[in-house]
Coordinates of C-alpha atoms in Angstrom, one line a residue:
X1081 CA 82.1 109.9 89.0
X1082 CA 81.9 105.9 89.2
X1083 CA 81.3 105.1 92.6
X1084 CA 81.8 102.0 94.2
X1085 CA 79.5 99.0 94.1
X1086 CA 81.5 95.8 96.1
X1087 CA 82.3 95.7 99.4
X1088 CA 84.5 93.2 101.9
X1089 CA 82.1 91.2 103.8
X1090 CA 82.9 89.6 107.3
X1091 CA 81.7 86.0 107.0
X1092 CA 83.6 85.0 110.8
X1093 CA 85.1 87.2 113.7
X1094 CA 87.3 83.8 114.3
X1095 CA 87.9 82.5 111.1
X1096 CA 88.3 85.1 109.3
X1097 CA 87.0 84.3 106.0
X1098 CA 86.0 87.1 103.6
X1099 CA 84.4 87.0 100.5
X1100 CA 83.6 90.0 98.3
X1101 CA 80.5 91.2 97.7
X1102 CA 77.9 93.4 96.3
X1103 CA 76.6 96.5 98.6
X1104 CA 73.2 96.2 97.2
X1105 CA 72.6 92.8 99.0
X1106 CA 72.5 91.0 95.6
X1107 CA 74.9 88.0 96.8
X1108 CA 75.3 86.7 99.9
X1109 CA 78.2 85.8 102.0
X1110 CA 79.5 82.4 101.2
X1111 CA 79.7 79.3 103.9
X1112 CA 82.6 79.8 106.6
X1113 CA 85.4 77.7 105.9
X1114 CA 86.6 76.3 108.9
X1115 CA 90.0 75.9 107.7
X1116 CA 90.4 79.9 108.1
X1117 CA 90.5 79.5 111.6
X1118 CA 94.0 77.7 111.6
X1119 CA 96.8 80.6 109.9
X1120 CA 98.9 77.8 108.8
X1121 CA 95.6 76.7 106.4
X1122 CA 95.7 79.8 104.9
X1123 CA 97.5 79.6 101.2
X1124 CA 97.5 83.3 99.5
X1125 CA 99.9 86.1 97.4
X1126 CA 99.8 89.4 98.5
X1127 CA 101.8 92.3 97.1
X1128 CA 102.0 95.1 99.1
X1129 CA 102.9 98.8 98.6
X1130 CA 104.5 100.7 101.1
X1131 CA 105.2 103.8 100.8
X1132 CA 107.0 105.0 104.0
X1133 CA 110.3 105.9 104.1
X1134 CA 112.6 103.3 102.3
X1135 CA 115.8 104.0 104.9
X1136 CA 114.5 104.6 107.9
X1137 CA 111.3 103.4 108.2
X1138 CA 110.9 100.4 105.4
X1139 CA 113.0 98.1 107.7
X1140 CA 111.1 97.9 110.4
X1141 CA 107.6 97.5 108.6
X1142 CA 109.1 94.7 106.8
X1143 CA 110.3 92.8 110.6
X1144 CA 106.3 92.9 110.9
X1145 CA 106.0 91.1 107.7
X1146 CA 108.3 88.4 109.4
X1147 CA 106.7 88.3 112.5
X1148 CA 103.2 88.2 109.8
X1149 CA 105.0 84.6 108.3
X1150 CA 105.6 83.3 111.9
X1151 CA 102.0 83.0 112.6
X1152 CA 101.0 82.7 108.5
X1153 CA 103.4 80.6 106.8
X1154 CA 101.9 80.1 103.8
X1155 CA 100.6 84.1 103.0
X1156 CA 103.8 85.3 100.6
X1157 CA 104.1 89.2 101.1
X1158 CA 105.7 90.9 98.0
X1159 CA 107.2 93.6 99.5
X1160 CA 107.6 96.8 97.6
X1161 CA 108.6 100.1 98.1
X1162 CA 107.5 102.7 96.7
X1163 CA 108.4 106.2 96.7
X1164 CA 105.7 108.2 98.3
X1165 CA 106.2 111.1 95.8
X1166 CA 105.5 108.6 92.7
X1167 CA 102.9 106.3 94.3
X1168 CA 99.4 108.4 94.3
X1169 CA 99.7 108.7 90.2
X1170 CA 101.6 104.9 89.9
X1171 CA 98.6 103.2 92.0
X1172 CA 95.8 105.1 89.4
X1173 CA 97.5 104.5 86.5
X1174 CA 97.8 100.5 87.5
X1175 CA 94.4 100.9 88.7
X1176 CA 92.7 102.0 85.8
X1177 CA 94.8 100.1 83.4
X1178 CA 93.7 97.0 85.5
X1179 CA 97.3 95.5 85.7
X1180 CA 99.5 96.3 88.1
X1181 CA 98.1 97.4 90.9
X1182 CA 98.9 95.8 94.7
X1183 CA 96.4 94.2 96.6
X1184 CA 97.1 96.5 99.7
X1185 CA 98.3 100.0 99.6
X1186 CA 99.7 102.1 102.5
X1187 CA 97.2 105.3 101.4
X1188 CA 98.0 108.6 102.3
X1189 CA 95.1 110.2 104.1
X1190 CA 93.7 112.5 101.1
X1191 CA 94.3 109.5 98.7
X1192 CA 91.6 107.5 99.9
X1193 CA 88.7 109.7 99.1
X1194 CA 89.7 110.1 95.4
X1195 CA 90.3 106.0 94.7
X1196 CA 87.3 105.5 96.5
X1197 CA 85.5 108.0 94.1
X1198 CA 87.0 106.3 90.9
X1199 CA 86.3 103.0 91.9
X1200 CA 89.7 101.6 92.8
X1201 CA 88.9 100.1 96.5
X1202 CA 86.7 97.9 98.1
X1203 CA 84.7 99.3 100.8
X1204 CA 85.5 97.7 104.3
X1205 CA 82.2 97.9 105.8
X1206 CA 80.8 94.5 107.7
X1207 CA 84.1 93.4 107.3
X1208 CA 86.3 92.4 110.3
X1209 CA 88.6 94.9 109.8
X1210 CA 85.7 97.6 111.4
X1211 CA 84.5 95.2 114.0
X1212 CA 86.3 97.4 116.3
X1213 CA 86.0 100.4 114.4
X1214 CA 85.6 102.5 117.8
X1215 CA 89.2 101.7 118.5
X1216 CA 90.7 103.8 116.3
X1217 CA 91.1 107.8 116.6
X1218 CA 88.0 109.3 115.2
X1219 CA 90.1 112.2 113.4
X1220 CA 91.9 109.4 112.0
X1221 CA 89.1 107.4 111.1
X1222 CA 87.3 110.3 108.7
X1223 CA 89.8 110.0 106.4
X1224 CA 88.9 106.9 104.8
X1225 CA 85.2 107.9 104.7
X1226 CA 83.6 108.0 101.1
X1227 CA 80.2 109.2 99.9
X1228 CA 78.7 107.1 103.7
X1229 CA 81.0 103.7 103.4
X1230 CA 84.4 103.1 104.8
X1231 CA 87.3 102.5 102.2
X1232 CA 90.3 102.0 104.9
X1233 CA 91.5 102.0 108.2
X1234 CA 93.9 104.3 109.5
X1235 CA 97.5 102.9 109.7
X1236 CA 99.2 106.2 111.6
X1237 CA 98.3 109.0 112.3
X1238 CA 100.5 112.6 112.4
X1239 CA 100.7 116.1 112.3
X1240 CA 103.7 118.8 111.9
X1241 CA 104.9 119.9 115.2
X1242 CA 107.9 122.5 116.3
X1243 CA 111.0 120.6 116.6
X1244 CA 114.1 121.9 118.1
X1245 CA 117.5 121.2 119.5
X1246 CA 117.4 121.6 123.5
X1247 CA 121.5 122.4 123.9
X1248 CA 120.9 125.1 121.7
X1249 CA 117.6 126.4 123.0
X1250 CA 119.3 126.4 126.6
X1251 CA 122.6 128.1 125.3
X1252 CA 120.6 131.0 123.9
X1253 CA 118.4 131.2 127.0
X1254 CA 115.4 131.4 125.0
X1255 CA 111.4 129.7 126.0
X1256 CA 110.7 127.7 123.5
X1257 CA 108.3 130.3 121.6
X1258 CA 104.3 129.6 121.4
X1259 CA 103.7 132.3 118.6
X1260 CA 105.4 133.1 115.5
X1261 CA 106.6 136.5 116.8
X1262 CA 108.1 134.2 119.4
X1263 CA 109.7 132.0 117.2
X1264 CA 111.5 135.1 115.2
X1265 CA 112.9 136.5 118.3
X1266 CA 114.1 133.0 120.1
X1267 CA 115.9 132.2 116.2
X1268 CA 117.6 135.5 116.1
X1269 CA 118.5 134.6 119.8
X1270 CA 120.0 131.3 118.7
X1271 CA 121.9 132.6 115.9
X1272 CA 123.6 135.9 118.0
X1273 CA 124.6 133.4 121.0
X1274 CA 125.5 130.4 119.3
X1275 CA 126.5 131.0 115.9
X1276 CA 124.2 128.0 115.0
X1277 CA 121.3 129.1 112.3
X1278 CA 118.0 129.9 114.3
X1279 CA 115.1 128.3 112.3
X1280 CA 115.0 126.6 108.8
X1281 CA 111.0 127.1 107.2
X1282 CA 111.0 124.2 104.3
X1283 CA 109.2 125.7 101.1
X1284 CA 106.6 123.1 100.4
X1285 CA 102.9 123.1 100.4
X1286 CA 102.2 121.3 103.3
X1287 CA 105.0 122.6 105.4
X1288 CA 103.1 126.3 104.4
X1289 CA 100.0 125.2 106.1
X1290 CA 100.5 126.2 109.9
X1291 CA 101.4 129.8 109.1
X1292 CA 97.5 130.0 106.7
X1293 CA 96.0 128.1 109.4
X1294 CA 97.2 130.4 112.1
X1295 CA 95.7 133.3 110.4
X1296 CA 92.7 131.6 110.3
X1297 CA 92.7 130.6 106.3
X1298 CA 92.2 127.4 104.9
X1299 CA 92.3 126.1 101.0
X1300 CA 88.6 125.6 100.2
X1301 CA 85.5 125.8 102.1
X1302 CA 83.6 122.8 101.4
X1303 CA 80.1 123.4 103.4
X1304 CA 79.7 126.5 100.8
X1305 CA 81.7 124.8 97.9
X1306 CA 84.0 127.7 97.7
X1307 CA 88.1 128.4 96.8
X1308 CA 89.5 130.4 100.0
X1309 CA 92.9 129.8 99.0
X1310 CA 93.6 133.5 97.9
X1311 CA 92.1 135.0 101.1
X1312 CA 93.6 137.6 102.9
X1313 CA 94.3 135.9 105.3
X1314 CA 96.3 133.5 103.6
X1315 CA 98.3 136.5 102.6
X1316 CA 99.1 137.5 105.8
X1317 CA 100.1 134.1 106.8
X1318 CA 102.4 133.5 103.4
X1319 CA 104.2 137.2 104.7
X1320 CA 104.6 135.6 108.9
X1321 CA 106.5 133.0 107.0
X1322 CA 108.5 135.4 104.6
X1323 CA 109.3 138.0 107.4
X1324 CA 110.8 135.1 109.2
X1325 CA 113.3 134.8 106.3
X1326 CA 113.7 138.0 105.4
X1327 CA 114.8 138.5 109.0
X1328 CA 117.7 136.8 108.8
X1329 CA 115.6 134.3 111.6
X1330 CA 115.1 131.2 109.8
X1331 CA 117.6 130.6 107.0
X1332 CA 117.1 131.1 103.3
X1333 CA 115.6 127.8 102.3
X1334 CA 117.3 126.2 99.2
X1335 CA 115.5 126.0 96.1
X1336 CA 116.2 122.0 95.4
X1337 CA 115.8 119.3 98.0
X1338 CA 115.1 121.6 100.5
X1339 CA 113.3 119.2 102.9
X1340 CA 116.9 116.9 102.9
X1341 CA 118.8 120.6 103.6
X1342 CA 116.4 121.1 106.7
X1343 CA 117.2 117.8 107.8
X1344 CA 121.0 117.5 107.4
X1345 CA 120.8 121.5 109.3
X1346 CA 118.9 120.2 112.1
X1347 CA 121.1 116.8 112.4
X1348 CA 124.3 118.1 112.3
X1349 CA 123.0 121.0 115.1
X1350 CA 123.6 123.7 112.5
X1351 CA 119.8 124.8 113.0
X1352 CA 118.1 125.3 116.5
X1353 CA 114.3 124.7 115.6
X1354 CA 112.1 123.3 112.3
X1355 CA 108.9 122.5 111.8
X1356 CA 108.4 118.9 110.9
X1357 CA 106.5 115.3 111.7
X1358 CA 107.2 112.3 113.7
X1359 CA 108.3 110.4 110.7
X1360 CA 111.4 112.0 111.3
X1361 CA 112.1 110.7 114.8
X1362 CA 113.9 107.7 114.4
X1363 CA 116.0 109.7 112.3
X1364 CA 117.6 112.5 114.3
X1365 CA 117.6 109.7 117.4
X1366 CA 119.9 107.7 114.9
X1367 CA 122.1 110.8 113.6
X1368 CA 125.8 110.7 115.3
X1369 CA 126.5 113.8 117.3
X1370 CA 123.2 115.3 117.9
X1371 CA 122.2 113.5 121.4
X1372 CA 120.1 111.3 121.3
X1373 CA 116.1 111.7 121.7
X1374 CA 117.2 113.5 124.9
X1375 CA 118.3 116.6 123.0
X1376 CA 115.1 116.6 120.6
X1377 CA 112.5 119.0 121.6
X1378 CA 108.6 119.1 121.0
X1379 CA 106.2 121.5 121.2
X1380 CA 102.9 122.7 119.1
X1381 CA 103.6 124.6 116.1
X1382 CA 103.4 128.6 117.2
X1383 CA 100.5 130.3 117.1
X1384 CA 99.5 133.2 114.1
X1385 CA 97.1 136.1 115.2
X1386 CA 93.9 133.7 115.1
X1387 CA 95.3 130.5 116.3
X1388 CA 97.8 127.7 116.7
X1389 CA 97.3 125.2 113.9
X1390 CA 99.0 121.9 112.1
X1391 CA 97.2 119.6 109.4
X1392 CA 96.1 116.5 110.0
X1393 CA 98.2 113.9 108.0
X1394 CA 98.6 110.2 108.2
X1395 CA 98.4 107.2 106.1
X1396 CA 96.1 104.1 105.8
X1397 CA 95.9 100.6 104.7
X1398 CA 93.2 100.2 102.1
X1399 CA 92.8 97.0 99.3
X1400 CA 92.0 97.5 96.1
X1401 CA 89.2 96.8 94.1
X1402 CA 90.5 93.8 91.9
X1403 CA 91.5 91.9 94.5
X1404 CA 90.4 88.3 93.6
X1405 CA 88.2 86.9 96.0
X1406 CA 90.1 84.0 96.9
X1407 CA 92.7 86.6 98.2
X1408 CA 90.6 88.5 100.4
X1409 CA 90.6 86.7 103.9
X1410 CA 94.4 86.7 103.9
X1411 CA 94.2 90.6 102.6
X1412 CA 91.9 91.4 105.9
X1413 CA 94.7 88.7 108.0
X1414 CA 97.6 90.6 106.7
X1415 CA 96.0 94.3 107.3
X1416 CA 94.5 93.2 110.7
X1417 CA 98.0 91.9 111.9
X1418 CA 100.0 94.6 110.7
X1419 CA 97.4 97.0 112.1
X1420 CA 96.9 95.9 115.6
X1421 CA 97.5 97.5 118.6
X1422 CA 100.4 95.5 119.5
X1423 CA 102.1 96.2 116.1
X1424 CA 101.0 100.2 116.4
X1425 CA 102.9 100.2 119.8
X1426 CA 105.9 98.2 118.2
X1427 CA 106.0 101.0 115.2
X1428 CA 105.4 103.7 117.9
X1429 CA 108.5 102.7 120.0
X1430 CA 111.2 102.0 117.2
X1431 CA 109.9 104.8 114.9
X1432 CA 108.3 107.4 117.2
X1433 CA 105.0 107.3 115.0
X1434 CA 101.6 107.8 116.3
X1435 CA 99.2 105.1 117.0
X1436 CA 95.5 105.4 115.6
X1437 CA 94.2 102.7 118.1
X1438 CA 93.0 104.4 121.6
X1439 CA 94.1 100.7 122.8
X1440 CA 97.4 101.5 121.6
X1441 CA 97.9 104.1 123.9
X1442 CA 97.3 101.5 126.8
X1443 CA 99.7 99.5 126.2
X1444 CA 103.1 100.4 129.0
X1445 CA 105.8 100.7 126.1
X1446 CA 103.5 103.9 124.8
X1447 CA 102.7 105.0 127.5
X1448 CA 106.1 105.5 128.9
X1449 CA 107.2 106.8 125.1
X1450 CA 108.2 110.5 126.0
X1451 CA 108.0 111.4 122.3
X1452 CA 104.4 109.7 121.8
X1453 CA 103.3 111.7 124.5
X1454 CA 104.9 115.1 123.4
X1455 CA 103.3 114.8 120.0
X1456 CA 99.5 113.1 121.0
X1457 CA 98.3 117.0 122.4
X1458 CA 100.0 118.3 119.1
X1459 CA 97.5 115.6 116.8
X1460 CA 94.2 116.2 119.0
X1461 CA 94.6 120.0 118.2
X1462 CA 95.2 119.0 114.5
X1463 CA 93.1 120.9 112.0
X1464 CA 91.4 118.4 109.5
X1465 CA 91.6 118.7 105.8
X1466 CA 88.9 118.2 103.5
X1467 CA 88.2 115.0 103.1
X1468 CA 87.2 115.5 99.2
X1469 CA 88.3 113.3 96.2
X1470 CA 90.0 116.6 94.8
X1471 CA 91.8 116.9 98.6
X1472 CA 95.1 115.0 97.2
X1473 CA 95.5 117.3 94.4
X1474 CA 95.9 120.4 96.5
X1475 CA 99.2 120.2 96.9
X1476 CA 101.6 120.6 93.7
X1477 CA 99.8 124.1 93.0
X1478 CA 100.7 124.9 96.7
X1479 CA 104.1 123.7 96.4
X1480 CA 104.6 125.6 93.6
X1481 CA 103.7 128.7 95.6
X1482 CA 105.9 128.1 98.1
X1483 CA 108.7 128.2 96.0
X1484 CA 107.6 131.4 94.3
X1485 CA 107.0 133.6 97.5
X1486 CA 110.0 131.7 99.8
X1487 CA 112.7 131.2 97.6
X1488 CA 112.1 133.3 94.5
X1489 CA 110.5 136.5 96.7
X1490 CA 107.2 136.5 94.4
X1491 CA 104.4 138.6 95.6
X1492 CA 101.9 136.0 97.8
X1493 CA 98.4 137.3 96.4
X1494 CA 99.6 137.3 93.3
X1495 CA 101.1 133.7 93.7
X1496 CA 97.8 132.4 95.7
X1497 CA 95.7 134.6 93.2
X1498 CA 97.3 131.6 90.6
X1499 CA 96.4 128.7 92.9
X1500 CA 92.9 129.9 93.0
X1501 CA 92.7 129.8 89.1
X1502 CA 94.4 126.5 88.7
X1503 CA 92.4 124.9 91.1
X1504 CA 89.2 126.7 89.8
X1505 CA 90.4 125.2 86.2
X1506 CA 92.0 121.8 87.2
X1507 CA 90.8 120.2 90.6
X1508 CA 87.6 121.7 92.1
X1509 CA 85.6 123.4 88.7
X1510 CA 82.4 123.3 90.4
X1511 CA 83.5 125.4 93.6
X1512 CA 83.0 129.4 93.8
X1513 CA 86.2 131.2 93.8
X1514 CA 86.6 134.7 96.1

């Protein structure tokens, strides 16, 4: 693979002027413009992607973009929003085509590794934008990490958690379960006490992970450059997950737009628990009739026979590789605004997201955030995923499983058995398989 030969050089802590250049210490950083240090100097077009949530989390990304123009007047942010579900294949295709492509990108976590790998973003090290590179959640950090450079920084910062209604929980007169047998016996508590559903499981790749992880399987091993994927003891964790259906404990997940079913269940206090992120915070606290953030509950995914365990997931800000150079100090401006602690703890308290700066957590409105601090122990215990080029194409062979073995009752080594082979032939050729 091409790998990446420019970089974003810091010229100025103050004035912030950037110029890009080559790793190999072939050019050197221009003069500092003095003019940098005044915002209202600074004349630039940006176009940014973001790829959060157009409804409820697009708004208030884009009143940080205001608040961005107060201080820099003349930095023009094209907003766009993209849907996260089209934006990993939109941003190469641009990318390689050379037309298209935004300046800055809001990256999910396994993205960053593969465009570093093809050459689609600059590197950010020397730049300002690592100056205070200890700041940020190490976990968080190793995501943007590429072959010893530094291609982003991380914007939030997540995992999937067990999410529950607390008036049902109560009503039932259930704990709130720590293990998946747990979980199947509080559900078809719920559902005998309160007529309500007891637990919705959404078939989809990601959502799958906690139930492999907690029998202590993972996807690949990358230390011996092997496929795992088809272990046994992903096997047993695909049947914990059936079993819970099969039960009549969590609800027969619907074959299309199941993640929006899950949702609308859980909203409309039809379904006691789900298993789900922070993204979704600001949305049950808006939905009428379910109670407010009050009634939300928040605990670690249950635990499997080997452990308790929920993938690390997040997103960064990263700039791409043909950014013109006369762009780059108001790139690094516009990412070190957006990404400040200030701006974290802003996100954190209208959207319930997670801060990646440690300073964030300092600040009293997180602090005081009861859902911040109900889902911090949930991210520290977060298992990493491999942080591969390949890593973001692990996911639409395992979604495809999911729906085979949760919706369409296929047999789960024979499903995973397929995984292995597609990502033997398709994603990672040069690993082992089992």
């Amino acid at each position: 693979m091409r790998r990446i030969t420019k970089g974003l050089a810091a010229l100025s802590s103050v004035a912030l002027a950037f110029t890009l250049v080559a790793c190999s210490g072939d050019k050197e950083p221009a003069a500092s413009d003095n003019k940098a240090a005044d915002p209202a100097s600074m004349t630039a077009e940006l176009t940014w992607w973001d790829t959060s949530d157009a409804k409820n989390e697009g708004p208030v990304f884009q009143d940080l973009i205001k608040q961005f123009n107060a201080k820099y007047p003349n930095v023009k942010i094209n907003y766009q929003s993209v849907p996260f579900a089209d934006a990993q294949n939109k941003f190469k295709t641009a990318a390689a085509a050379k037309t298209g492509a935004p300046d800055i990108l809001r990256a999910e976590v396994a993205w960053v590794p593969e465009f570093a790998s093809l050459g689609y973003l600059y590197s950010l090290d020397g730049s300002e934008l690592l100056a205070d590179e200890s700041d940020y959640n190490t976990t968080a950090l190793a995501s943007n990490k590429f072959d010893g450079k530094t291609y982003g920084v991380p914007q939030v910062t997540d995992s999937l958690a067990l999410l529950y209604n607390k008036e049902l929980v109560e009503k039932a007169g259930v704990s709130v379960p720590k293990t998946w047998a747990e979980l199947k016996t509080a559900a078809q508590t719920v559902k005998q006490k309160t007529g309500a559903e007891g637990l919705y499981v959404n078939p989809a790749g990601y959502f799958t992970l906690p139930f492999l992880y907690g029998e202590g399987g993972d996807l690949v091993d990358t230390a011996s450059k092997k496929i795992v994927v088809n272990s046994e003891q992903n096997v047993a964790g695909l049947k914990v997950a059936k079993d819970l259906i099969d039960s009549g404990a969590a609800v027969k997940p619907s074959a299309t737009d199941s993640y929006g079913t899950m949702m609308t269940l859980f909203k409309e206090k039809k379904v006691a628990f789900i298993i789900n992120g922070p993204w979704e915070v600001a949305n049950v606290k808006a939905a009428p009739g379910f109670g407010g953030l009050e009634n939300l509950g928040i605990a670690p995914v249950p635990a499997g026979s080997a452990k308790a365990g929920a993938p690390v997931g997040g997103h960064n800000y990263v700039v791409y590789s043909g950014v013109p150079q006369e762009k780059a100090a108001a790139a690094v401006a516009f990412i070190k605004f957006m990404n400040s602690a200030e701006s974290q703890a802003a996100l954190a308290g209208k959207l319930g997201v997670l801060p990646t700066r440690t300073s964030a957590y300092d600040i009293a409105s997180v602090k005081s955030n009861a859902v911040i601090s109900a889902f911090k122990p949930v991210v520290e215990s977060a298992v990493n995923r491999p942080w591969i080029p390949e890593g973001g194409q692990f996911f639409g062979p395992l979604d495809t499983l999911a729906t085979e073995v949760l919706v369409q009752n296929k047999d789960a080594k024979t499903s995973l058995d397929a995984v292995a082979q597609k990502y033997k032939a398709e994603v990672v050729p040069s690993y082992a398989t089992n």
